[in-house]
Coordinates of N, CA and C in Angstrom, one line a residue:
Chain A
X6 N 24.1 4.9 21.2 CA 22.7 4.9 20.8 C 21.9 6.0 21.5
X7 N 21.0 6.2 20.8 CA 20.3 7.3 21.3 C 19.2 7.2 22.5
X8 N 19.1 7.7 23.6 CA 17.5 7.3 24.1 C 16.8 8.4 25.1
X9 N 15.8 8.3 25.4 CA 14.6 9.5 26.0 C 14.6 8.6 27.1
X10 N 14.3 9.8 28.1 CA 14.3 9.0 29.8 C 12.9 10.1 29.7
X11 N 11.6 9.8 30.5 CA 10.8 10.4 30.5 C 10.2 9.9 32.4
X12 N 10.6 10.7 33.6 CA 11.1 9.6 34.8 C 9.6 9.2 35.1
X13 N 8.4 10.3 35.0 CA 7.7 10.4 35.3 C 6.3 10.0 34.6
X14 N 5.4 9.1 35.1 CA 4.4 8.3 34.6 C 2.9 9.3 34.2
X15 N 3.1 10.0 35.3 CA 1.9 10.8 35.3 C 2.3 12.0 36.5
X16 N 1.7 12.8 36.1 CA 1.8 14.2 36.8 C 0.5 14.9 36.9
X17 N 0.1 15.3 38.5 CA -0.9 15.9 38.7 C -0.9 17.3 39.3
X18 N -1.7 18.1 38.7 CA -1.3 19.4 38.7 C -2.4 20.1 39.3
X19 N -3.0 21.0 40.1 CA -3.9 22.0 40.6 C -3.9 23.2 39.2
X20 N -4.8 23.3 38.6 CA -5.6 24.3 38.0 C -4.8 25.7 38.4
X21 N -3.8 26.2 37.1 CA -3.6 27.8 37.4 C -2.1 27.7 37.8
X22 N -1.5 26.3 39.0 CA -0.2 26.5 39.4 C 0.5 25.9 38.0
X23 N 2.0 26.0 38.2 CA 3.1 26.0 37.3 C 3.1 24.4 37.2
X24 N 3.3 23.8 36.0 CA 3.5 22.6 35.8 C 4.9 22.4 35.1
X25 N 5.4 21.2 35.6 CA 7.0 20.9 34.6 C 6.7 18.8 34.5
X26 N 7.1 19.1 33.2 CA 7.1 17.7 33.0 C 8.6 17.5 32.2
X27 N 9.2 16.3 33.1 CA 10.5 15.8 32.9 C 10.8 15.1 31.8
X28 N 12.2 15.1 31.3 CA 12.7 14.7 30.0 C 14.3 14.9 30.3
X29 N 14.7 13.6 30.3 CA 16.5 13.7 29.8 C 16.5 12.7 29.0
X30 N 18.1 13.2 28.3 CA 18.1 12.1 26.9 C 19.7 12.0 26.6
X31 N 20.0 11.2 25.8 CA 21.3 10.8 25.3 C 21.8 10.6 23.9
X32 N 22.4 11.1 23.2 CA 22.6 10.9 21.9 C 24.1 11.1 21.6
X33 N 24.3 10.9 20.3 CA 25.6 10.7 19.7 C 25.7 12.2 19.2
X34 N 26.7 13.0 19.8 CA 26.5 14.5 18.8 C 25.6 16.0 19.5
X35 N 25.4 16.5 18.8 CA 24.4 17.4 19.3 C 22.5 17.0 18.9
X36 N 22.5 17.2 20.3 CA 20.9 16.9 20.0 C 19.8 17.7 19.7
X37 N 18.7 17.6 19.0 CA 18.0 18.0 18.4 C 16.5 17.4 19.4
X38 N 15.9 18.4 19.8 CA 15.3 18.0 21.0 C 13.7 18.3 20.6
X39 N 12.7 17.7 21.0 CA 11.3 17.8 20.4 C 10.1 17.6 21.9
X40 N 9.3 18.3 22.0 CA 8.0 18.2 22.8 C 6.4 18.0 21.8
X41 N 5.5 17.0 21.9 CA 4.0 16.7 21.6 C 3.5 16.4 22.4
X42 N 2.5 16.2 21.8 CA 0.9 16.8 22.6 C 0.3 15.5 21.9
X43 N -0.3 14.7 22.6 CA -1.8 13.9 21.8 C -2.7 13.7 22.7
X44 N -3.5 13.8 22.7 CA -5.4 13.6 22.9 C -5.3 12.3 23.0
X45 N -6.6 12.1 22.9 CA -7.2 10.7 23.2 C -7.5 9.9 21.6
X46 N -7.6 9.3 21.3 CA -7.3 8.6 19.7 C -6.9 10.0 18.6
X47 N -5.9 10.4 18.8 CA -5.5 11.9 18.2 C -4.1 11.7 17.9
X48 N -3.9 11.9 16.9 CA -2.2 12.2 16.4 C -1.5 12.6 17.2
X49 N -0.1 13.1 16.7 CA 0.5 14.1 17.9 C 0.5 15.7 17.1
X50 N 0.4 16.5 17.9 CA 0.9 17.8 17.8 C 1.6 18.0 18.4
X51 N 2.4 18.8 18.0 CA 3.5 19.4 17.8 C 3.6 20.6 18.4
X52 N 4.8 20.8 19.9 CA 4.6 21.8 20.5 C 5.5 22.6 20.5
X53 N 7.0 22.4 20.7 CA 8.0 23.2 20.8 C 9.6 22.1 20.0
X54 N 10.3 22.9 19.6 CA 11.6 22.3 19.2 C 12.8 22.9 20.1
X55 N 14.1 22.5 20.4 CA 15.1 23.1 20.3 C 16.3 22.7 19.4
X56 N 16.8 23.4 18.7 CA 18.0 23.3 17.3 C 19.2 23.6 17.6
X57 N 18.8 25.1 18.0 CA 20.4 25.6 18.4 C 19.8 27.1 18.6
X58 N 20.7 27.7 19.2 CA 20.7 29.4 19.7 C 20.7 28.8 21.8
X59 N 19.2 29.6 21.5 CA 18.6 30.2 23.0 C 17.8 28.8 23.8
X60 N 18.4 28.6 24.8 CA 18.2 27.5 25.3 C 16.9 27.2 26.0
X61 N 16.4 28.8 26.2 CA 14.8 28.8 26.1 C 14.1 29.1 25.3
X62 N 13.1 27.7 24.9 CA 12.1 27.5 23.9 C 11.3 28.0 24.2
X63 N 9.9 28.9 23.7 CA 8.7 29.0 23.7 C 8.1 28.1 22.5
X64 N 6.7 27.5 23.0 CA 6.3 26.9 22.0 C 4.6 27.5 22.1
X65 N 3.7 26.3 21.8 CA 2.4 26.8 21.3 C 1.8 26.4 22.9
X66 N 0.5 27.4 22.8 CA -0.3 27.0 24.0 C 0.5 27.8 25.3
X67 N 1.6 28.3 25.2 CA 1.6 28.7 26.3 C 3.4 28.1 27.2
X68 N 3.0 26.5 26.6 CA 4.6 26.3 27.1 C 5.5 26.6 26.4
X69 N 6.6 25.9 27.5 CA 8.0 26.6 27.3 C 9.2 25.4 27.3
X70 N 10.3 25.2 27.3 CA 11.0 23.9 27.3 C 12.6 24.9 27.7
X71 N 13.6 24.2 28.6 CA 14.5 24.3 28.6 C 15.6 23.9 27.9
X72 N 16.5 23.9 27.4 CA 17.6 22.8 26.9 C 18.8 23.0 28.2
X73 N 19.3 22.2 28.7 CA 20.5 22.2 29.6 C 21.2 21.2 29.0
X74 N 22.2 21.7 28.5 CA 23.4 20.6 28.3 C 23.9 20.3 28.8
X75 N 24.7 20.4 30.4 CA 25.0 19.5 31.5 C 24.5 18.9 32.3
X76 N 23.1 19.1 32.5 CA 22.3 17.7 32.8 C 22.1 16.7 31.9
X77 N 22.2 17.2 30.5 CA 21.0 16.4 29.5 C 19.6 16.4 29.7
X78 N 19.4 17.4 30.2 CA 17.5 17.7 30.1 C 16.8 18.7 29.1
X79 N 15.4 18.6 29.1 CA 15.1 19.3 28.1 C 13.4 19.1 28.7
X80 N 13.3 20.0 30.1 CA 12.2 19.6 31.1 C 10.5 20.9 30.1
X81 N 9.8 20.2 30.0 CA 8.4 20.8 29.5 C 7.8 22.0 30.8
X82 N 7.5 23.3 30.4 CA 7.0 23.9 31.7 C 5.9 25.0 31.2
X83 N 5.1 25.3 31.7 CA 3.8 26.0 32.2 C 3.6 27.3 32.8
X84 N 3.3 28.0 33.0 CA 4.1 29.1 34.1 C 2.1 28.9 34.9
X85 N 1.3 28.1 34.2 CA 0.0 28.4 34.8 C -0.8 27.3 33.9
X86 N -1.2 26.3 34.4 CA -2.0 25.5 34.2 C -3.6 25.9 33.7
X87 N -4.0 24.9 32.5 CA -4.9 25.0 32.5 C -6.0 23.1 32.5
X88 N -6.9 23.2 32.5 CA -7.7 22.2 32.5 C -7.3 21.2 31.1
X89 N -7.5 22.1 30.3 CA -7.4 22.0 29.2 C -5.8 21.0 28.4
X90 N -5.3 21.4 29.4 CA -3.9 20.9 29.0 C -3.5 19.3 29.3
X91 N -4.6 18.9 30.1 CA -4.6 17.6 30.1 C -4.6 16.9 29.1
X92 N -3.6 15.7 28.8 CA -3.4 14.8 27.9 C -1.6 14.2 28.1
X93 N -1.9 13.2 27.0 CA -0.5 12.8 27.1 C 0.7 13.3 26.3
X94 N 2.0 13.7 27.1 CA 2.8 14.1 26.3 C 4.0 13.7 25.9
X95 N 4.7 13.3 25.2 CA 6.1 13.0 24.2 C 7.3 13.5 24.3
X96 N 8.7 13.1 25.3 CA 9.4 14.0 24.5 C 10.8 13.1 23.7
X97 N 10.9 13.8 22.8 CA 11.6 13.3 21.6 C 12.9 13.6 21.5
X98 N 14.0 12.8 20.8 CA 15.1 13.3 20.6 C 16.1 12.6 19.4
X99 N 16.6 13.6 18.4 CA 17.6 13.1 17.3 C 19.2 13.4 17.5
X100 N 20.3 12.4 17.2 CA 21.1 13.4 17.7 C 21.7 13.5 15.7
X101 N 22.3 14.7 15.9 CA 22.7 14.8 14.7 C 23.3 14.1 13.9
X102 N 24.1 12.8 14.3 CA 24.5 11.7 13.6 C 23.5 10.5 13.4
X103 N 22.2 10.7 13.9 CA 21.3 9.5 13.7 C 20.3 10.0 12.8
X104 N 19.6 8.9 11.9 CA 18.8 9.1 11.6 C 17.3 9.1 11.4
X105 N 17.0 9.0 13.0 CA 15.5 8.7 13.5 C 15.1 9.4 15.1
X106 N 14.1 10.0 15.1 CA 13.6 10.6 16.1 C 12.8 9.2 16.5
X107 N 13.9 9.4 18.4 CA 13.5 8.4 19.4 C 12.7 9.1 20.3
X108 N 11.6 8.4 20.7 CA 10.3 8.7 21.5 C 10.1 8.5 23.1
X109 N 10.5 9.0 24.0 CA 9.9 8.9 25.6 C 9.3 8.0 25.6
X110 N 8.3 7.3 26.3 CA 7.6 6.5 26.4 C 6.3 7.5 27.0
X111 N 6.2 9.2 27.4 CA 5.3 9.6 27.7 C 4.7 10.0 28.9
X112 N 4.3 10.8 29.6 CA 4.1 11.4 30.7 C 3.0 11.9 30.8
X113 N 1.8 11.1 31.1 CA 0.4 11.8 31.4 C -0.1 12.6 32.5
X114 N -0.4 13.9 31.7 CA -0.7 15.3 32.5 C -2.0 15.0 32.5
X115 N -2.4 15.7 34.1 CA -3.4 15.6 34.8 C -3.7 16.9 35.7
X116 N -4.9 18.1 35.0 CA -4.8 18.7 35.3 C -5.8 19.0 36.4
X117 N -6.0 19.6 37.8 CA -7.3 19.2 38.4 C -7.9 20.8 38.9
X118 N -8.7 20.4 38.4 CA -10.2 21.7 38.5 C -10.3 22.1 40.1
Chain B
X23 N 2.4 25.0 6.5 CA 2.8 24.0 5.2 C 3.6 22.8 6.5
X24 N 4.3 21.8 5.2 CA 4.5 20.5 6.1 C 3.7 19.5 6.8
X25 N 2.2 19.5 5.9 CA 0.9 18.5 6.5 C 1.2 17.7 5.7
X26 N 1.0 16.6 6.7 CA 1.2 14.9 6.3 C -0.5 14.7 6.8
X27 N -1.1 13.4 5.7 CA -2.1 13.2 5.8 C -2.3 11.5 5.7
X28 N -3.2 10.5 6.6 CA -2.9 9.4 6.9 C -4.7 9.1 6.5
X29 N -4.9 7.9 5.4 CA -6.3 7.7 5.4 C -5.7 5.6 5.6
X30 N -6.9 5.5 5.7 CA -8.0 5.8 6.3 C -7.7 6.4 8.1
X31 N -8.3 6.9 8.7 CA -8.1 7.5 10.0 C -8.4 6.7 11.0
X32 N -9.5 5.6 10.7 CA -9.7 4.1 11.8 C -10.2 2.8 10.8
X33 N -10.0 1.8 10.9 CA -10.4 0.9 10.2 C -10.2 -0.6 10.9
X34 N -11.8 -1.7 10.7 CA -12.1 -2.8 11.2 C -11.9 -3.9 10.3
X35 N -11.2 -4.5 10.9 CA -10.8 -6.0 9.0 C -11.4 -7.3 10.3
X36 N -11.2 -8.2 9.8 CA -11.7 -9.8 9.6 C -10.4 -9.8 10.0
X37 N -10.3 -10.8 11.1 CA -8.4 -11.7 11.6 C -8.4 -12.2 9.9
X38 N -7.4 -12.5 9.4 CA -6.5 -12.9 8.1 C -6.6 -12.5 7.0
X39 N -7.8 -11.0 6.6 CA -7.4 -9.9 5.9 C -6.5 -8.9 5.9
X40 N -5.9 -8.6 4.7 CA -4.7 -7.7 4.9 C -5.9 -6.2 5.4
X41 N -4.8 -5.5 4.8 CA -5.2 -3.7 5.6 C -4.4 -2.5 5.2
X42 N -4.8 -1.9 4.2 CA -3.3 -0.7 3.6 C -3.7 0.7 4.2
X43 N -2.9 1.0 4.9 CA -2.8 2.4 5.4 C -1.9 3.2 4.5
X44 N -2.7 4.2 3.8 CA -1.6 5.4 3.4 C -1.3 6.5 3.9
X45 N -0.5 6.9 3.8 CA 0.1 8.3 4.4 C 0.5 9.4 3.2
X46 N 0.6 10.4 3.3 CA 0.6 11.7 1.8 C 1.1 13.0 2.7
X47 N 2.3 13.3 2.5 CA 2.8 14.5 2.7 C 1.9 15.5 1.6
X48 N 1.3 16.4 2.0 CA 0.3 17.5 0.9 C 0.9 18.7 0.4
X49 N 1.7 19.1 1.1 CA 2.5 20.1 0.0 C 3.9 20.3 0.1
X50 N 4.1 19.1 0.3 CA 6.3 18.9 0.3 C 6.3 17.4 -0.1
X51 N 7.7 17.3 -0.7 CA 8.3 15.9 -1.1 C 9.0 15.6 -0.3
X52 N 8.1 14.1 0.3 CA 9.1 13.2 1.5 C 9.6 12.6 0.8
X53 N 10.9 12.3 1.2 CA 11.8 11.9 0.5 C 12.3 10.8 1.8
X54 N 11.7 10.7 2.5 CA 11.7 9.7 3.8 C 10.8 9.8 4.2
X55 N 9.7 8.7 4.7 CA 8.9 8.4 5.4 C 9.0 7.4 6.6
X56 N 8.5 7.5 7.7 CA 8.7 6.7 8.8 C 7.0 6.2 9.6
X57 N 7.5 4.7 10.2 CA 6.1 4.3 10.2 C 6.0 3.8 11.9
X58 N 5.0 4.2 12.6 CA 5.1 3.9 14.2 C 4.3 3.3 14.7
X59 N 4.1 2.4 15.7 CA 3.4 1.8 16.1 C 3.3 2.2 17.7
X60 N 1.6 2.6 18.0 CA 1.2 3.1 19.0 C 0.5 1.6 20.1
X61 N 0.9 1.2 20.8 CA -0.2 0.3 21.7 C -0.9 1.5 22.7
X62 N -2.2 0.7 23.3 CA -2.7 2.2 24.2 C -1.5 2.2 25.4
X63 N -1.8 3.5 25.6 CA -1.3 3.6 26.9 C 0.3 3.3 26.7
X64 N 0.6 3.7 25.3 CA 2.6 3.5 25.2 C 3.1 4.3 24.5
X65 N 4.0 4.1 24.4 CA 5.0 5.2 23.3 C 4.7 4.7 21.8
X66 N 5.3 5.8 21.1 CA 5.6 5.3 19.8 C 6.7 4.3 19.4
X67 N 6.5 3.6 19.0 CA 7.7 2.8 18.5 C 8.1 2.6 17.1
X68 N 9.1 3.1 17.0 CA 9.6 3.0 15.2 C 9.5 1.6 14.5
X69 N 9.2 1.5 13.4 CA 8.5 0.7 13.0 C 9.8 0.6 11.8
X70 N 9.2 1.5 10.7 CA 10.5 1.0 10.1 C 10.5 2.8 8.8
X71 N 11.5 2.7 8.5 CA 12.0 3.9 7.5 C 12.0 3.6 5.9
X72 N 11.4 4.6 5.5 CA 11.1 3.9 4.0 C 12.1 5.5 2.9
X73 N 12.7 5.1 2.2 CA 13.1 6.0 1.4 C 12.5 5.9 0.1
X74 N 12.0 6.8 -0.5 CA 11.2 6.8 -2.0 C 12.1 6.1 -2.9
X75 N 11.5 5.1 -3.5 CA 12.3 4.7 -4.4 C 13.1 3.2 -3.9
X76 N 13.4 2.9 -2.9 CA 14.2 2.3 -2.2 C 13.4 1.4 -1.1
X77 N 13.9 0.0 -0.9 CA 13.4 -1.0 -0.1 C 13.8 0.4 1.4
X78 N 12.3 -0.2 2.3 CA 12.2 0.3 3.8 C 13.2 -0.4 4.4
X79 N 13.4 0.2 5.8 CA 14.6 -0.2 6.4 C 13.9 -0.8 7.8
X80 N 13.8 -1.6 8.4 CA 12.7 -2.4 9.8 C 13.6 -2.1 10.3
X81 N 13.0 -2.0 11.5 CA 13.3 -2.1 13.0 C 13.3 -3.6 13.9
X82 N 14.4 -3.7 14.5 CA 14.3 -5.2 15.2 C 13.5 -5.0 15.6
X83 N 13.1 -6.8 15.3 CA 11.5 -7.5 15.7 C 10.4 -7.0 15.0
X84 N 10.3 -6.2 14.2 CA 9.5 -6.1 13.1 C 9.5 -6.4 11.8
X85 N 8.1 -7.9 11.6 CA 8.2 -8.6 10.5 C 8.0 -7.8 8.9
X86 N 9.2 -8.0 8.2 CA 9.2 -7.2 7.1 C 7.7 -7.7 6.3
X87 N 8.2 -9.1 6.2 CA 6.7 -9.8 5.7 C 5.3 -9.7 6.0
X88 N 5.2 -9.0 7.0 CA 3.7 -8.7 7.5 C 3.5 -7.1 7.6
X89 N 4.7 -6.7 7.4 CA 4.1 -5.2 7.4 C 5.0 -4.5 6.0
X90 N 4.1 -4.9 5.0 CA 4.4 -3.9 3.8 C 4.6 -2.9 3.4
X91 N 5.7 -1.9 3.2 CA 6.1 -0.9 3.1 C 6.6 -0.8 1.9
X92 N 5.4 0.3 0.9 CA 6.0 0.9 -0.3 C 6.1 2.4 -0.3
X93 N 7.0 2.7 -0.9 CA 7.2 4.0 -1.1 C 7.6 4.8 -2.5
X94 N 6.6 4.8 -3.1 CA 6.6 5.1 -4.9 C 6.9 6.1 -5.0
X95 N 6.4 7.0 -4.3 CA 6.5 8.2 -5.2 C 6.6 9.2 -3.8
X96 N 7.0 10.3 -4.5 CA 7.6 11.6 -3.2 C 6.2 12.0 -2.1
X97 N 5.2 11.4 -2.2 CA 4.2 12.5 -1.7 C 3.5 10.8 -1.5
X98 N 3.7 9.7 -1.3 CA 2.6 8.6 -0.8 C 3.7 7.2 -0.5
X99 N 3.2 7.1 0.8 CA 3.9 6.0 1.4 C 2.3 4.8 2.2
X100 N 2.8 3.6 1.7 CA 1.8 3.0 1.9 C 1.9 1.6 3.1
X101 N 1.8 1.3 4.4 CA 2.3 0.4 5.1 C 0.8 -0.7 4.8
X102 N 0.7 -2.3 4.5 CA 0.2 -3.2 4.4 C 0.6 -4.0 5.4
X103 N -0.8 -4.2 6.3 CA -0.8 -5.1 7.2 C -1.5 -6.6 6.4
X104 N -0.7 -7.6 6.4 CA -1.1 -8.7 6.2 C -1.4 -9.6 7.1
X105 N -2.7 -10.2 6.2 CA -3.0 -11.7 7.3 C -3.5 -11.3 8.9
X106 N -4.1 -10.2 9.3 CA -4.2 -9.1 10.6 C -4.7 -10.2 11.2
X107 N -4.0 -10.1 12.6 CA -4.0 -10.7 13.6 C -5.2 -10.1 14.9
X108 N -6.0 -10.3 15.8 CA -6.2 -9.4 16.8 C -4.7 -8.5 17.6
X109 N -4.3 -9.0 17.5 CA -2.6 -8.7 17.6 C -1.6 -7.4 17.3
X110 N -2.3 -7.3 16.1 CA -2.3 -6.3 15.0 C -2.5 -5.0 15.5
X111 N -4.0 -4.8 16.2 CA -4.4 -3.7 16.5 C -3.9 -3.0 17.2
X112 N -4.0 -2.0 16.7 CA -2.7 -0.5 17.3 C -3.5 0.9 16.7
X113 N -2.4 1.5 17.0 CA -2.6 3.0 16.4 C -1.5 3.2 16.0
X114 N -1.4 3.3 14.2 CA -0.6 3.5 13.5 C -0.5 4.9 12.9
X115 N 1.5 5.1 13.3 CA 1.1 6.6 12.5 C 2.5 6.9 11.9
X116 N 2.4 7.6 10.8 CA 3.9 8.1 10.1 C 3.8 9.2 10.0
X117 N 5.5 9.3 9.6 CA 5.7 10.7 9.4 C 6.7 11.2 8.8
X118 N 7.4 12.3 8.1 CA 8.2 12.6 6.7 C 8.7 13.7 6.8
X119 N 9.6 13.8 6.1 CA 10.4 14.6 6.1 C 11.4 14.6 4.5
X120 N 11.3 15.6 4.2 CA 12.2 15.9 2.6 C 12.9 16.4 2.5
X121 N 13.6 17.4 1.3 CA 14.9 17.8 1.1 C 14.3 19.4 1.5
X122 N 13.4 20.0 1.6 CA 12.9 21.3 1.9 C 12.7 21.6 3.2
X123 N 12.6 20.7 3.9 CA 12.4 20.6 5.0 C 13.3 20.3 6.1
X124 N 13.7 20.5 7.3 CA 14.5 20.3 8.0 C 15.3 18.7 8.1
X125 N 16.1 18.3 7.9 CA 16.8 17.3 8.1 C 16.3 16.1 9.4
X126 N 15.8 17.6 10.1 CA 16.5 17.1 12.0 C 14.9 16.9 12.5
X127 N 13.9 17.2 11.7 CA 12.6 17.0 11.9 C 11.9 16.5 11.1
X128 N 10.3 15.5 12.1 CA 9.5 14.6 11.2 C 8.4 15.5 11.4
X129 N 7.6 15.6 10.2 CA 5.8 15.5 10.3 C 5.2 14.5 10.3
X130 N 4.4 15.0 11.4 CA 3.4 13.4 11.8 C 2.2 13.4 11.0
X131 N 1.7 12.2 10.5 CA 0.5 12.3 10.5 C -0.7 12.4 11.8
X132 N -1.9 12.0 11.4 CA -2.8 12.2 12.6 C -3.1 10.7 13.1
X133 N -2.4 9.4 12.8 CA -2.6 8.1 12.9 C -3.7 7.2 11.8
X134 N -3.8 6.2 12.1 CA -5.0 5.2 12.1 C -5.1 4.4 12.6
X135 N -6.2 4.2 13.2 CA -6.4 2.9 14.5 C -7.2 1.9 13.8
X136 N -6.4 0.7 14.0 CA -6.6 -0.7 13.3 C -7.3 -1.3 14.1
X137 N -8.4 -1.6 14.2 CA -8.7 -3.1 15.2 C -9.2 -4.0 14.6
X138 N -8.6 -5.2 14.9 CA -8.8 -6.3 14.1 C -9.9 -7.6 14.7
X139 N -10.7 -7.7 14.3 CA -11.8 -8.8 15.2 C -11.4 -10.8 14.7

């Protein structure tokens, strides 16, 4: 079975330094790895993927995502915080034999002025 | 491209009124639609998987009979909350994926938050 480990409840971060928010996961196959973004009564957006190639992702806003396949991580990172980036975030995972993207339970970023 | 769109966006019922949430992929054919349930302060939880044309597929512990799932046509998937419980209340959201579109990826909609008095 597939599942998202997300170890971290909330993360607080100083304005400008480097942020990393944690993600390991498990699946049957090759996994198909996903990072979101939601606000406060707000959908999710949609920040970065990894499929296959380069194990470093760029996504929107600025982050970036690793894939390591001998940890099983796929850790969220910042190279410089903003205020702004506060909210809660998602990370997801399919593995290529399943048919359903499984959800973290989420890691609320906290960024401080 | 790949916008899914979810109306109503919030909505207030009476406890033992039903409640239809739709969802509309706008310029691709889902050919799968998936339905989630948000409590505050939690993750998503999959709810249940609906193929066009075809009975949805639930997730343990989710009553098929109280949460209605149709799926008619490529582009509208419809989840009916019956008999709404305060219980009920969440933030509901889906999301889709077709034959044009990546296998390995969903589009979300933007939710709708149910609260039920």
């Amino acid at each position: 079975a597939q599942s998202v480990a997300q170890p971290e409840d909330q993360v607080n971060v100083a304005e400008g330094n480097p942020l990393t928010v944690k993600c390991t996961y498990s699946v049957s196959g090759n996994p198909y790895l996903f990072w979101y973004v939601q606000y406060p009564n707000r959908g999710l957006q949609f920040l970065l993927k990894y499929i296959t190639g380069d194990n470093l992702v760029k996504g929107s806003y600025g982050f970036e995502a690793e894939f390591n396949k001998s940890q099983t991580s796929f850790h969220l990172k910042k190279p410089s915080a903003l205020v702004s980036d506060s909210a809660l975030y998602f990370c997801a995972v399919k593995g290529d034999r399943d048919d359903k993207i499984i959800f973290g339970k989420g890691t609320r970023l906290h960024i401080l002025p | 491209g790949a916008v899914v769109s979810q109306h109503p966006s919030w909505v207030i019922c009476k406890s033992g009124t039903s409640v239809k949430i739709e969802c509309r992929s706008l310029d691709f054919q889902a050919t799968t639609m998936f339905w989630y349930r948000q409590f505050p302060k939690q993750s998503l939880m999959l709810m249940a998987t609906s193929n066009e044309g075809s009975k949805a597929t639930y997730e343990q512990g989710v009553e098929k009979d109280k949460f209605l799932i149709n799926h008619a046509s490529l582009t509208l998937s419809t989840l009916t909350v019956t008999s709404a419980h305060p219980e009920d209340s969440s933030f509901y959201i889906c999301s889709a994926r077709g034959p044009l579109t990546s296998y390995n990826e969903q589009f979300f909609g933007p939710g709708t938050r149910l609260t039920v008095l």
